PDB file of C-alpha atoms in Angstrom:
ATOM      1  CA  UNK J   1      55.775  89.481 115.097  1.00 33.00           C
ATOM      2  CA  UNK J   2      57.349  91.399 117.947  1.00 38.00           C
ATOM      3  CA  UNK J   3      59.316  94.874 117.241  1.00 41.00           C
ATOM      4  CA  UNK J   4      62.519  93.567 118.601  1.00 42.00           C
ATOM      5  CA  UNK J   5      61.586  90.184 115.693  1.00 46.00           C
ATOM      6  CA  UNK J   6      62.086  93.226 112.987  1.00 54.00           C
ATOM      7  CA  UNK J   7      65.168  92.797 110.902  1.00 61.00           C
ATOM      8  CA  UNK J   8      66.488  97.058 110.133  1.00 75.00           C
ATOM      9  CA  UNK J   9      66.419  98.044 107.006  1.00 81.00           C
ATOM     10  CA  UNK J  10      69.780  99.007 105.458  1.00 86.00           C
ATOM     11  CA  UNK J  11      70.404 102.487 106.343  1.00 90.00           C
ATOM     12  CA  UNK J  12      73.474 104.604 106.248  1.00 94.00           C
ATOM     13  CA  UNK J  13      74.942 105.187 109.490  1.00 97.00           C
ATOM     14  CA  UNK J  14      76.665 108.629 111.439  1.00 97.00           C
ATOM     15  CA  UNK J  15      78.097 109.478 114.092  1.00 97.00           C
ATOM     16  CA  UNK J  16      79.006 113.257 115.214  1.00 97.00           C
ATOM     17  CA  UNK J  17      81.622 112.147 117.871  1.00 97.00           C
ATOM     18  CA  UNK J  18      81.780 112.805 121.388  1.00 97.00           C
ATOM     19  CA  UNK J  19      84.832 114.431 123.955  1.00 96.00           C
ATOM     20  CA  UNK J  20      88.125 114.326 122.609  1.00 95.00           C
ATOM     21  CA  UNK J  21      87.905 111.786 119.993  1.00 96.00           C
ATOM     22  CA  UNK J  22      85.643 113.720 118.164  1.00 97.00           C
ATOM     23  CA  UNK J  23      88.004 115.767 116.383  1.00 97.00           C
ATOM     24  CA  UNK J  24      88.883 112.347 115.029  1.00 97.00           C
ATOM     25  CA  UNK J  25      86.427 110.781 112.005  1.00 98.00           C
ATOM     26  CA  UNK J  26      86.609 107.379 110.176  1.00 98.00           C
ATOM     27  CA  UNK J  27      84.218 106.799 107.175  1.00 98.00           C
ATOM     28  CA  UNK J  28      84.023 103.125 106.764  1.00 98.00           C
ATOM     29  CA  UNK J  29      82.201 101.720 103.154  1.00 98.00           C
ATOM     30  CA  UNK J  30      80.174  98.572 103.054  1.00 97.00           C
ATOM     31  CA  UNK J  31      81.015  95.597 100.725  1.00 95.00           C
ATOM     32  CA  UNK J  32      79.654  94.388  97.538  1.00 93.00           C
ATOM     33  CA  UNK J  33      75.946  93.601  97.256  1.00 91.00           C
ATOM     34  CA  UNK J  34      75.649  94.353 101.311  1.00 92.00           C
ATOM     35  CA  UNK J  35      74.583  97.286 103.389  1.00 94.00           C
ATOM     36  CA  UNK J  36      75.976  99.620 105.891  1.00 95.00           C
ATOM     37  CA  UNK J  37      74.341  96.570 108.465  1.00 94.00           C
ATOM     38  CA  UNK J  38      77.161  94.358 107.815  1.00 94.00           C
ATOM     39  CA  UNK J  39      79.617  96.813 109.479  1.00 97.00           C
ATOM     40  CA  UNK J  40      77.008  98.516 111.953  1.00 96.00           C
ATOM     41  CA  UNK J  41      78.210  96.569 115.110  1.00 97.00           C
ATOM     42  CA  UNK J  42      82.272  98.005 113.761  1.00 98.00           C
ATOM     43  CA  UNK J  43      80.622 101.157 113.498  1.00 98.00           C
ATOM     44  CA  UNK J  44      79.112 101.579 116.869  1.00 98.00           C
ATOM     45  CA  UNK J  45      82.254 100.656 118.553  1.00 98.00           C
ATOM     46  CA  UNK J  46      84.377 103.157 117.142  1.00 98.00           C
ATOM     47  CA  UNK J  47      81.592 105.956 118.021  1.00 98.00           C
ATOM     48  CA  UNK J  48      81.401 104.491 121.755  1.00 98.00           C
ATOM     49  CA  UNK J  49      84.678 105.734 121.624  1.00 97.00           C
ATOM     50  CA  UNK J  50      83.858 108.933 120.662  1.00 97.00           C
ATOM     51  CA  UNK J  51      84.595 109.111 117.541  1.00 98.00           C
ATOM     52  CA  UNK J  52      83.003 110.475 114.328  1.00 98.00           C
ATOM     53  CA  UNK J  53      81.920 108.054 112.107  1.00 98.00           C
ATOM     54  CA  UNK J  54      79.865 108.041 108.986  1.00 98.00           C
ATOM     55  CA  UNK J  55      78.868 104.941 106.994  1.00 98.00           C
ATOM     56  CA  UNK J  56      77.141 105.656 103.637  1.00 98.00           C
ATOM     57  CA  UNK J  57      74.470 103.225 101.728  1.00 97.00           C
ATOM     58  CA  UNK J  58      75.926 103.003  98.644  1.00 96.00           C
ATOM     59  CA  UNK J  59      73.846 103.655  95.116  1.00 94.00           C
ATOM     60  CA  UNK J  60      72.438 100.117  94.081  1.00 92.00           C
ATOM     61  CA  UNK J  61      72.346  98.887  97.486  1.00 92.00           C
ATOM     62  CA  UNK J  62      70.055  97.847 100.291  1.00 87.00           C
ATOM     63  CA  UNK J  63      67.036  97.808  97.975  1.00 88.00           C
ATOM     64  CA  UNK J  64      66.979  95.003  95.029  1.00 87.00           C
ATOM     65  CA  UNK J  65      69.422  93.465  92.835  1.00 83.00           C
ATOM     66  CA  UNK J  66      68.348  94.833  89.920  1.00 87.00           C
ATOM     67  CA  UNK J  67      68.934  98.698  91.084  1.00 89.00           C
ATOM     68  CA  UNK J  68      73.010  97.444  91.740  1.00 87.00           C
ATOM     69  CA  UNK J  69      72.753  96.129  87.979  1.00 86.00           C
ATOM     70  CA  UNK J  70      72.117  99.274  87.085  1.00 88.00           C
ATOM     71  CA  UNK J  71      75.034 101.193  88.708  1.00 91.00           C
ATOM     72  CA  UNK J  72      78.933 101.469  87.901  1.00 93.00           C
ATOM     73  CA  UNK J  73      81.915 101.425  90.170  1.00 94.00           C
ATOM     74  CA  UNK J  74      82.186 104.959  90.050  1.00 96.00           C
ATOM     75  CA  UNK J  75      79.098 105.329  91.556  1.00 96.00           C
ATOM     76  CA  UNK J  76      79.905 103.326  94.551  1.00 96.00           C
ATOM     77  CA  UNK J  77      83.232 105.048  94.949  1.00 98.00           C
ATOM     78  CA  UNK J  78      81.608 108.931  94.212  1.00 97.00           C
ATOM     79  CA  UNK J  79      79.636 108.035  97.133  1.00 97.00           C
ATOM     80  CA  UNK J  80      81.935 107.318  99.900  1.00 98.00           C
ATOM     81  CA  UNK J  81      84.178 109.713  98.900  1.00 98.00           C
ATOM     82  CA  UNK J  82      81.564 112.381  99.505  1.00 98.00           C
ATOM     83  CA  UNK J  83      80.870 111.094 102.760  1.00 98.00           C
ATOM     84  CA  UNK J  84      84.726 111.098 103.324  1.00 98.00           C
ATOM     85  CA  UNK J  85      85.012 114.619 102.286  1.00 98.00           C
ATOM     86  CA  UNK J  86      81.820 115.739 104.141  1.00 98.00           C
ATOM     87  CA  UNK J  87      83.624 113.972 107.409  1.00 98.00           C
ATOM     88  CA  UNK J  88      87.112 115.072 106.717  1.00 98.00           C
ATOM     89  CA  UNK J  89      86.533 118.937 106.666  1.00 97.00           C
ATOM     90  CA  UNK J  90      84.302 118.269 110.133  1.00 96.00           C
ATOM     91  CA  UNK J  91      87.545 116.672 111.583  1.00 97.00           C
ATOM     92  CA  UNK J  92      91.087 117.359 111.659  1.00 96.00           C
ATOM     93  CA  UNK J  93      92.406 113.930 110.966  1.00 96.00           C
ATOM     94  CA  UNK J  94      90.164 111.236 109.015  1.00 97.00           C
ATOM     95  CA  UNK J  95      90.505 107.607 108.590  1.00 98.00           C
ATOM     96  CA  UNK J  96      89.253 104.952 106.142  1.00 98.00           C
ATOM     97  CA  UNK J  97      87.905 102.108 106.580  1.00 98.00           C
ATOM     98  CA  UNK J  98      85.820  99.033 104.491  1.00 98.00           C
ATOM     99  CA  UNK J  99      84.887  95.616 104.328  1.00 98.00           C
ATOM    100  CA  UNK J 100      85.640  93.400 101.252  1.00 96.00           C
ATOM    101  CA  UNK J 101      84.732  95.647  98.399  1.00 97.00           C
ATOM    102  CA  UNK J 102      84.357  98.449 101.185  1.00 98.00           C
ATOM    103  CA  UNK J 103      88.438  97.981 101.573  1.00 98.00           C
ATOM    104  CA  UNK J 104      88.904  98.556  98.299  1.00 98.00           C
ATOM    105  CA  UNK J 105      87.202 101.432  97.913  1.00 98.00           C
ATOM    106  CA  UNK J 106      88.896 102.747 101.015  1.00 98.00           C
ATOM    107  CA  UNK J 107      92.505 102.374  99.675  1.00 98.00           C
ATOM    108  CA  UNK J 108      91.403 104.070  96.071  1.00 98.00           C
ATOM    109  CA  UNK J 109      89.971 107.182  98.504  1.00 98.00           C
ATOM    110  CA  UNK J 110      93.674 106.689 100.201  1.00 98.00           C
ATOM    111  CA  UNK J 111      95.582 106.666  96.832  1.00 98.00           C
ATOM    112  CA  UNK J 112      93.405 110.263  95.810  1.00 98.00           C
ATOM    113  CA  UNK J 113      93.506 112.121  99.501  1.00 98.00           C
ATOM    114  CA  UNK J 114      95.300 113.033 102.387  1.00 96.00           C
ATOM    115  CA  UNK J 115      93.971 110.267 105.176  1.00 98.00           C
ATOM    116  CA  UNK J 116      95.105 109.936 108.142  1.00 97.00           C
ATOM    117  CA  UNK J 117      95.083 105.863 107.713  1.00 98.00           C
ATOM    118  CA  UNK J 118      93.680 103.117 106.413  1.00 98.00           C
ATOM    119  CA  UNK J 119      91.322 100.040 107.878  1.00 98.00           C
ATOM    120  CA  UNK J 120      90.694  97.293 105.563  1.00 98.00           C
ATOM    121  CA  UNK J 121      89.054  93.786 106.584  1.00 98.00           C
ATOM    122  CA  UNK J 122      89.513  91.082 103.954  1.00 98.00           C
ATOM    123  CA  UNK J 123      89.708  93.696 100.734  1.00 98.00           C
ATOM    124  CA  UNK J 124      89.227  92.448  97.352  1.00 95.00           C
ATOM    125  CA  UNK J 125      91.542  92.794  94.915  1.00 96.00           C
ATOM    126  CA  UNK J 126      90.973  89.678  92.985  1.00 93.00           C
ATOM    127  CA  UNK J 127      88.685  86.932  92.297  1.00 85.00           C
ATOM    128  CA  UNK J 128      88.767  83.144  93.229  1.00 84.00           C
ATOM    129  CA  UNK J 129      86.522  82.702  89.968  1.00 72.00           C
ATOM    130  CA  UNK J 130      88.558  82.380  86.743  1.00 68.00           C
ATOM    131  CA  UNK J 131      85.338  83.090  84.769  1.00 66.00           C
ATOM    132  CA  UNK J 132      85.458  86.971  85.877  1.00 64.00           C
ATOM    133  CA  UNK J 133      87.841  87.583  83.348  1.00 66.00           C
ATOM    134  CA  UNK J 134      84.907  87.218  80.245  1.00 47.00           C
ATOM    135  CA  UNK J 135      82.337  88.482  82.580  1.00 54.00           C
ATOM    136  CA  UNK J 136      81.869  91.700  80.511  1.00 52.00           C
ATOM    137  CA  UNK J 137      80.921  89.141  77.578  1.00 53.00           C
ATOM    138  CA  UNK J 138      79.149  86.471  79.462  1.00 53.00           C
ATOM    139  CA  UNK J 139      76.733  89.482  81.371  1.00 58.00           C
ATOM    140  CA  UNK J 140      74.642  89.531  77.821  1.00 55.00           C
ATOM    141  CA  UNK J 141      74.009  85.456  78.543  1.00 56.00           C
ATOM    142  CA  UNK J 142      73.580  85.205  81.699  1.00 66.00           C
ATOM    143  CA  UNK J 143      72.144  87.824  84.510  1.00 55.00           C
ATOM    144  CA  UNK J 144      72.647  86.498  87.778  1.00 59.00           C
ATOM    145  CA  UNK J 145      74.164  84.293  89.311  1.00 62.00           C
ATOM    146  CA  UNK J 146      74.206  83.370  93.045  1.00 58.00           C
ATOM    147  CA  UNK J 147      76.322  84.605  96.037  1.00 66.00           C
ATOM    148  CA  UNK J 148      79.384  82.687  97.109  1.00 60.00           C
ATOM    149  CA  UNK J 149      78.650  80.841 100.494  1.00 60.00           C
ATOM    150  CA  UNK J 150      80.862  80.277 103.461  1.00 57.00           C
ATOM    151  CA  UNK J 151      79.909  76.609 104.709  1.00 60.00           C
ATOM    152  CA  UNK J 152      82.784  77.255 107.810  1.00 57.00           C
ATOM    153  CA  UNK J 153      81.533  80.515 108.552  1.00 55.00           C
ATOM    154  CA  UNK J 154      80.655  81.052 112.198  1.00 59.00           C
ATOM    155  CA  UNK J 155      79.250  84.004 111.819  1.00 57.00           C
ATOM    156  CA  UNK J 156      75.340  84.092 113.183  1.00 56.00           C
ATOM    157  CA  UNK J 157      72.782  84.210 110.434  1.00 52.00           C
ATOM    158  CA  UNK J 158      71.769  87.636 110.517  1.00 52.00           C
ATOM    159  CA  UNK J 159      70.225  90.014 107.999  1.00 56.00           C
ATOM    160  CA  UNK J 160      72.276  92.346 107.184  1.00 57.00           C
ATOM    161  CA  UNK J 161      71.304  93.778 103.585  1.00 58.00           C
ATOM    162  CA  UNK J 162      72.619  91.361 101.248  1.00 71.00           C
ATOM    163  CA  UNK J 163      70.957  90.287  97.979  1.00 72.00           C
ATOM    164  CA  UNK J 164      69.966  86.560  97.107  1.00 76.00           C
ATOM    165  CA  UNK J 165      71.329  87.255  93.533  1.00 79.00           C
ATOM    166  CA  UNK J 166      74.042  88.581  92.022  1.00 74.00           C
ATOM    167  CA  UNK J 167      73.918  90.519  88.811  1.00 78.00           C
ATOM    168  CA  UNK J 168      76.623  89.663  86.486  1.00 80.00           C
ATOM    169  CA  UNK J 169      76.478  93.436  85.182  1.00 84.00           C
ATOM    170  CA  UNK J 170      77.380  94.571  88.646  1.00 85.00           C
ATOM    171  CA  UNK J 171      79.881  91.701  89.026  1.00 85.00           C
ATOM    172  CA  UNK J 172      81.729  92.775  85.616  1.00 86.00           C
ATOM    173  CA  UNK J 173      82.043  96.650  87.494  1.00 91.00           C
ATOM    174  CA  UNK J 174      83.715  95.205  90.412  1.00 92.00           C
ATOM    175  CA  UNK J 175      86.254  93.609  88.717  1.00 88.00           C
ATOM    176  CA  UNK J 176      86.708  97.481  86.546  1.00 92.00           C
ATOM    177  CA  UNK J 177      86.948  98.311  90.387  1.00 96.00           C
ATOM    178  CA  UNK J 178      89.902  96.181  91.256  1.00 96.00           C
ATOM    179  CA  UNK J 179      91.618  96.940  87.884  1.00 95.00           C
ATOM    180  CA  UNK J 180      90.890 101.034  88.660  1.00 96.00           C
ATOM    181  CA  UNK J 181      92.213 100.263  92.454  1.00 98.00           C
ATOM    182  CA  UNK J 182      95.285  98.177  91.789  1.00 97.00           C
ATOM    183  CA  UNK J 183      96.910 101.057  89.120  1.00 97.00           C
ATOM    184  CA  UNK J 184      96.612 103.746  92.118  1.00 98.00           C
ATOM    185  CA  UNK J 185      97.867 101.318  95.062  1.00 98.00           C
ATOM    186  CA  UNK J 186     101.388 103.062  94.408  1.00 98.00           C
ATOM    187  CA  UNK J 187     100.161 106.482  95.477  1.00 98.00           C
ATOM    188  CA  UNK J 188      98.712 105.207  99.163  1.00 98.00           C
ATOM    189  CA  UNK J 189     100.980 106.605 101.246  1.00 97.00           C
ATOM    190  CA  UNK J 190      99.084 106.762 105.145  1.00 97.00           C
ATOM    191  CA  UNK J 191      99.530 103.744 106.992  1.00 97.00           C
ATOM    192  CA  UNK J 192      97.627 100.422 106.337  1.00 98.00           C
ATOM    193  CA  UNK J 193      95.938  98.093 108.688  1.00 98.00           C
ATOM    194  CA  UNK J 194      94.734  95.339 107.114  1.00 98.00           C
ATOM    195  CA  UNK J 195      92.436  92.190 108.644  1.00 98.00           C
ATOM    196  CA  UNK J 196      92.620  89.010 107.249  1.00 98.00           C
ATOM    197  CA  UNK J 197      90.765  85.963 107.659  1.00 97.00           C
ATOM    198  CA  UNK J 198      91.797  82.631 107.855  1.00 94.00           C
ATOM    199  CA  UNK J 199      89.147  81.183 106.124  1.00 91.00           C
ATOM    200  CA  UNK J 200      87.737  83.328 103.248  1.00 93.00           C
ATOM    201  CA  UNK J 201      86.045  81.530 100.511  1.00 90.00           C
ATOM    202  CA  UNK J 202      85.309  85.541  98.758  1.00 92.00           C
ATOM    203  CA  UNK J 203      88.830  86.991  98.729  1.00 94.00           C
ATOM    204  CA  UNK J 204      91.469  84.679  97.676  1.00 93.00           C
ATOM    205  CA  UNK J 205      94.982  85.220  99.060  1.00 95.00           C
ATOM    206  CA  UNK J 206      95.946  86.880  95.997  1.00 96.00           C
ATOM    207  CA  UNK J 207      94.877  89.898  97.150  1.00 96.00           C
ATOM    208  CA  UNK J 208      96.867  90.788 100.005  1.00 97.00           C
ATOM    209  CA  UNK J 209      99.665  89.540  97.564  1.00 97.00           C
ATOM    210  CA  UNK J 210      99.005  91.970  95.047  1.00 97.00           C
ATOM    211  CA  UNK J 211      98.049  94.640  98.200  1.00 98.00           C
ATOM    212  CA  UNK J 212     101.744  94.156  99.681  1.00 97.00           C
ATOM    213  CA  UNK J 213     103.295  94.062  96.239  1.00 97.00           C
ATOM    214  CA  UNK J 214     101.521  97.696  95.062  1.00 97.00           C
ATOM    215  CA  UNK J 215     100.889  99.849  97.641  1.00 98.00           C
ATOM    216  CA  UNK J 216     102.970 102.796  98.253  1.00 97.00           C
ATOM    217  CA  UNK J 217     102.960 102.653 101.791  1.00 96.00           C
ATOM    218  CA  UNK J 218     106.179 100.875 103.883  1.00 94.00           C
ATOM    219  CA  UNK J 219     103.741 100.864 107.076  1.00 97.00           C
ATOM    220  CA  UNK J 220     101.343  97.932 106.176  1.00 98.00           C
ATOM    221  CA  UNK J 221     100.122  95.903 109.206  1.00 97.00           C
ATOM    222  CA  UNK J 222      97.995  92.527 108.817  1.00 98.00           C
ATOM    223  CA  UNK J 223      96.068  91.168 111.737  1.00 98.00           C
ATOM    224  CA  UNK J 224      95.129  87.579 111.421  1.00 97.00           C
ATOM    225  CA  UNK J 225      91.586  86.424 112.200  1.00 97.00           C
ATOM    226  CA  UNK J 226      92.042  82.885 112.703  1.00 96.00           C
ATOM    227  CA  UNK J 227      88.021  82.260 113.464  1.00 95.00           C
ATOM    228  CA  UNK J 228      86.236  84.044 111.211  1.00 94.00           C
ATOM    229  CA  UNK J 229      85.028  83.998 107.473  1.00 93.00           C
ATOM    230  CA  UNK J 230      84.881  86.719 104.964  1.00 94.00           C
ATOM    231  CA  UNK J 231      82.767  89.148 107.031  1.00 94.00           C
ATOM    232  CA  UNK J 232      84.418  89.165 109.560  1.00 96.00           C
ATOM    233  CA  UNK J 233      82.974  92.270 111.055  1.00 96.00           C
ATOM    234  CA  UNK J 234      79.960  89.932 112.545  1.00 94.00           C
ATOM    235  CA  UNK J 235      82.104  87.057 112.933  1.00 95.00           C
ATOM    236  CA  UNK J 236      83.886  85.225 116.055  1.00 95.00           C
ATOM    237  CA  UNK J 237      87.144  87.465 115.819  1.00 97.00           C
ATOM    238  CA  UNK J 238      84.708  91.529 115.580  1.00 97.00           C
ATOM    239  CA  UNK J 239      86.224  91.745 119.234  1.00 97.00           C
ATOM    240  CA  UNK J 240      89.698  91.041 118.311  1.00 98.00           C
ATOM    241  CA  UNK J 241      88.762  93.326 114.768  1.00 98.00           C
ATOM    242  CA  UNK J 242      87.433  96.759 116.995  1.00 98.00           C
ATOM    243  CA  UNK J 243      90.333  96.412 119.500  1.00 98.00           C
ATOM    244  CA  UNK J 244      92.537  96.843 116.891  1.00 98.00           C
ATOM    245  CA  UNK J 245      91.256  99.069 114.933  1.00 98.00           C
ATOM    246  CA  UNK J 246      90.512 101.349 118.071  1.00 98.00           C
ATOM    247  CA  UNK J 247      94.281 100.866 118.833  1.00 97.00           C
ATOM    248  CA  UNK J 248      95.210 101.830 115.510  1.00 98.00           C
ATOM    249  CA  UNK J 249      93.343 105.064 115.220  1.00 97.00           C
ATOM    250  CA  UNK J 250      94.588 106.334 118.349  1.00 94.00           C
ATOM    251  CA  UNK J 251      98.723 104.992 117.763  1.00 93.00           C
ATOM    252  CA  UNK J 252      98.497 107.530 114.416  1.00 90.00           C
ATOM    253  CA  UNK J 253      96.598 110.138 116.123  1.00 82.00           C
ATOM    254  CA  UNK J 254      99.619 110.380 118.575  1.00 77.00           C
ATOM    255  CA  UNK J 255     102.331 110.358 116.267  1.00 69.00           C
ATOM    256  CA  UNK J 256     100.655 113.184 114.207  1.00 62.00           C
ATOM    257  CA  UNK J 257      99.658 115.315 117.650  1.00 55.00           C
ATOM    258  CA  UNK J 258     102.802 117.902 117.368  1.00 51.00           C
ATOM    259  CA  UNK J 259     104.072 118.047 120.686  1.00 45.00           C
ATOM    260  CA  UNK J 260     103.295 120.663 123.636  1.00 45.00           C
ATOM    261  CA  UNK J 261     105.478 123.690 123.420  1.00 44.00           C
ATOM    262  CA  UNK J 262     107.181 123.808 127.221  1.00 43.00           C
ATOM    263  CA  UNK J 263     106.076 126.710 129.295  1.00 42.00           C
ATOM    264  CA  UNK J 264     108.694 129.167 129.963  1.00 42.00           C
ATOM    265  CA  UNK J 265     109.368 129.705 133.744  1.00 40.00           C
ATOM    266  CA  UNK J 266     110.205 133.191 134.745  1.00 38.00           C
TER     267      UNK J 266
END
């Protein structure tokens, strides 16, 4: 097996920023059951840019299933709002950013503090499954079950973190999560960018229904990704995804940038 053969092991990921962009940090969370791999490539591109970025390995993550079992919602969320926090006092405007769960995450830390905006690619707010709703009972019967797969994804197989099971424990505090997220949607007040795909067999539409119908925010955006599945940060559309979030950052960095005092000529 050669080096380059080596799949990374999840890792969190950081940025200090370069030029003029560095005054300018987005922390960006990881989904549900992944790793900071599964928005790595997202990542990079906003640092080529020059910005600071910072990507934190949740608690329960990249390591086995039965260390996320053993974790609750609060944990996950603790830990990328330190990482916001650490980033925020290093710059003088900070963004937000996430994947699935990730997004969710990144609008609670939106509803609590002062960000400069929000990115959030598919965010989950609700579940497809029905049987969520007597998951806290059914947890004691049953303690896994098996990830949801995209069969239209187009997304390359890659390794990026994920676990082969799911632990119903961990399940039940994602849906405490949602529940947690959707009361504080009405205090999100920074401006919203929000990537959907097409086809998502994770997040059901219901989300970005209850998204629009909660947040506190007027200034909600939603960019379409009409090629790629639910991670969509490794799928057919990532070009489409950094462009715009690139674009983004820098639109709301100029309207906040109070403008140049004129120079008084003698």
């Amino acid at each position: 097996m050669t080096e380059s053969s080596i799949s990374p092991a999840p890792a969190a990921f950081s940025y200090p920023g370069h030029g003029t962009n560095a005054r300018i940090g987005v922390a960006i969370c990881h989904g549900f059951t992944g790793s900071p791999l599964s928005v790595l490539p997202w990542a990079r591109h906003l640092a080529d840019q020059g910005f600071a970025v910072s990507v934190p390995l949740l608690p329960g993550h990249g390591t086995h299933w039965r260390d996320l079992a053993r974790q609750g919602w609060q944990d996950w969320y603790t830990s990328f709002e330190t990482a916001y926090l650490d980033l925020a006092a290093r710059t003088s405007d900070c963004y937000v950013a996430g994947l699935s769960m990730g997004g969710t995450i990144a609008l609670r830390t939106a509803a609590r503090h002062k960000v400069a905006g929000v990115l959030a690619v598919n965010p989950g707010l609700s579940f497809y499954d029905r049987r969520v709703r007597v998951v806290g009972l059914l947890k004691y019967f049953q303690r896994t079950t098996t990830p949801i797969q995209e069969e239209s994804s187009t997304a390359p197989a890659t390794d990026d973190g994920d676990y082969s099971l799911t632990p119903l424990a961990a399940v039940h505090q994602l849906r405490r999560l949602f529940s947690a997220t959707l009361r504080e949607l009405p205090a999100v007040q920074a401006p919203v960018l929000v990537f959907k795909s097409d086809t998502d067999a994770v997040v059901p539409p219901s989300s970005l229904e209850l998204l629009r119908s909660r947040l506190g925010s007027r200034d909600l955006t939603v960019v379409r990704l009409p090629r790629s599945g639910h991670v969509a940060t490794l799928d057919a559309d990532a070009p489409l995804l950094f462009e715009e979030s690139v674009r983004f950052v820098r639109q709301q960095a100029r309207s906040t940038t109070p403008p140049t005092a004129p120079s008084e000529t003698p």
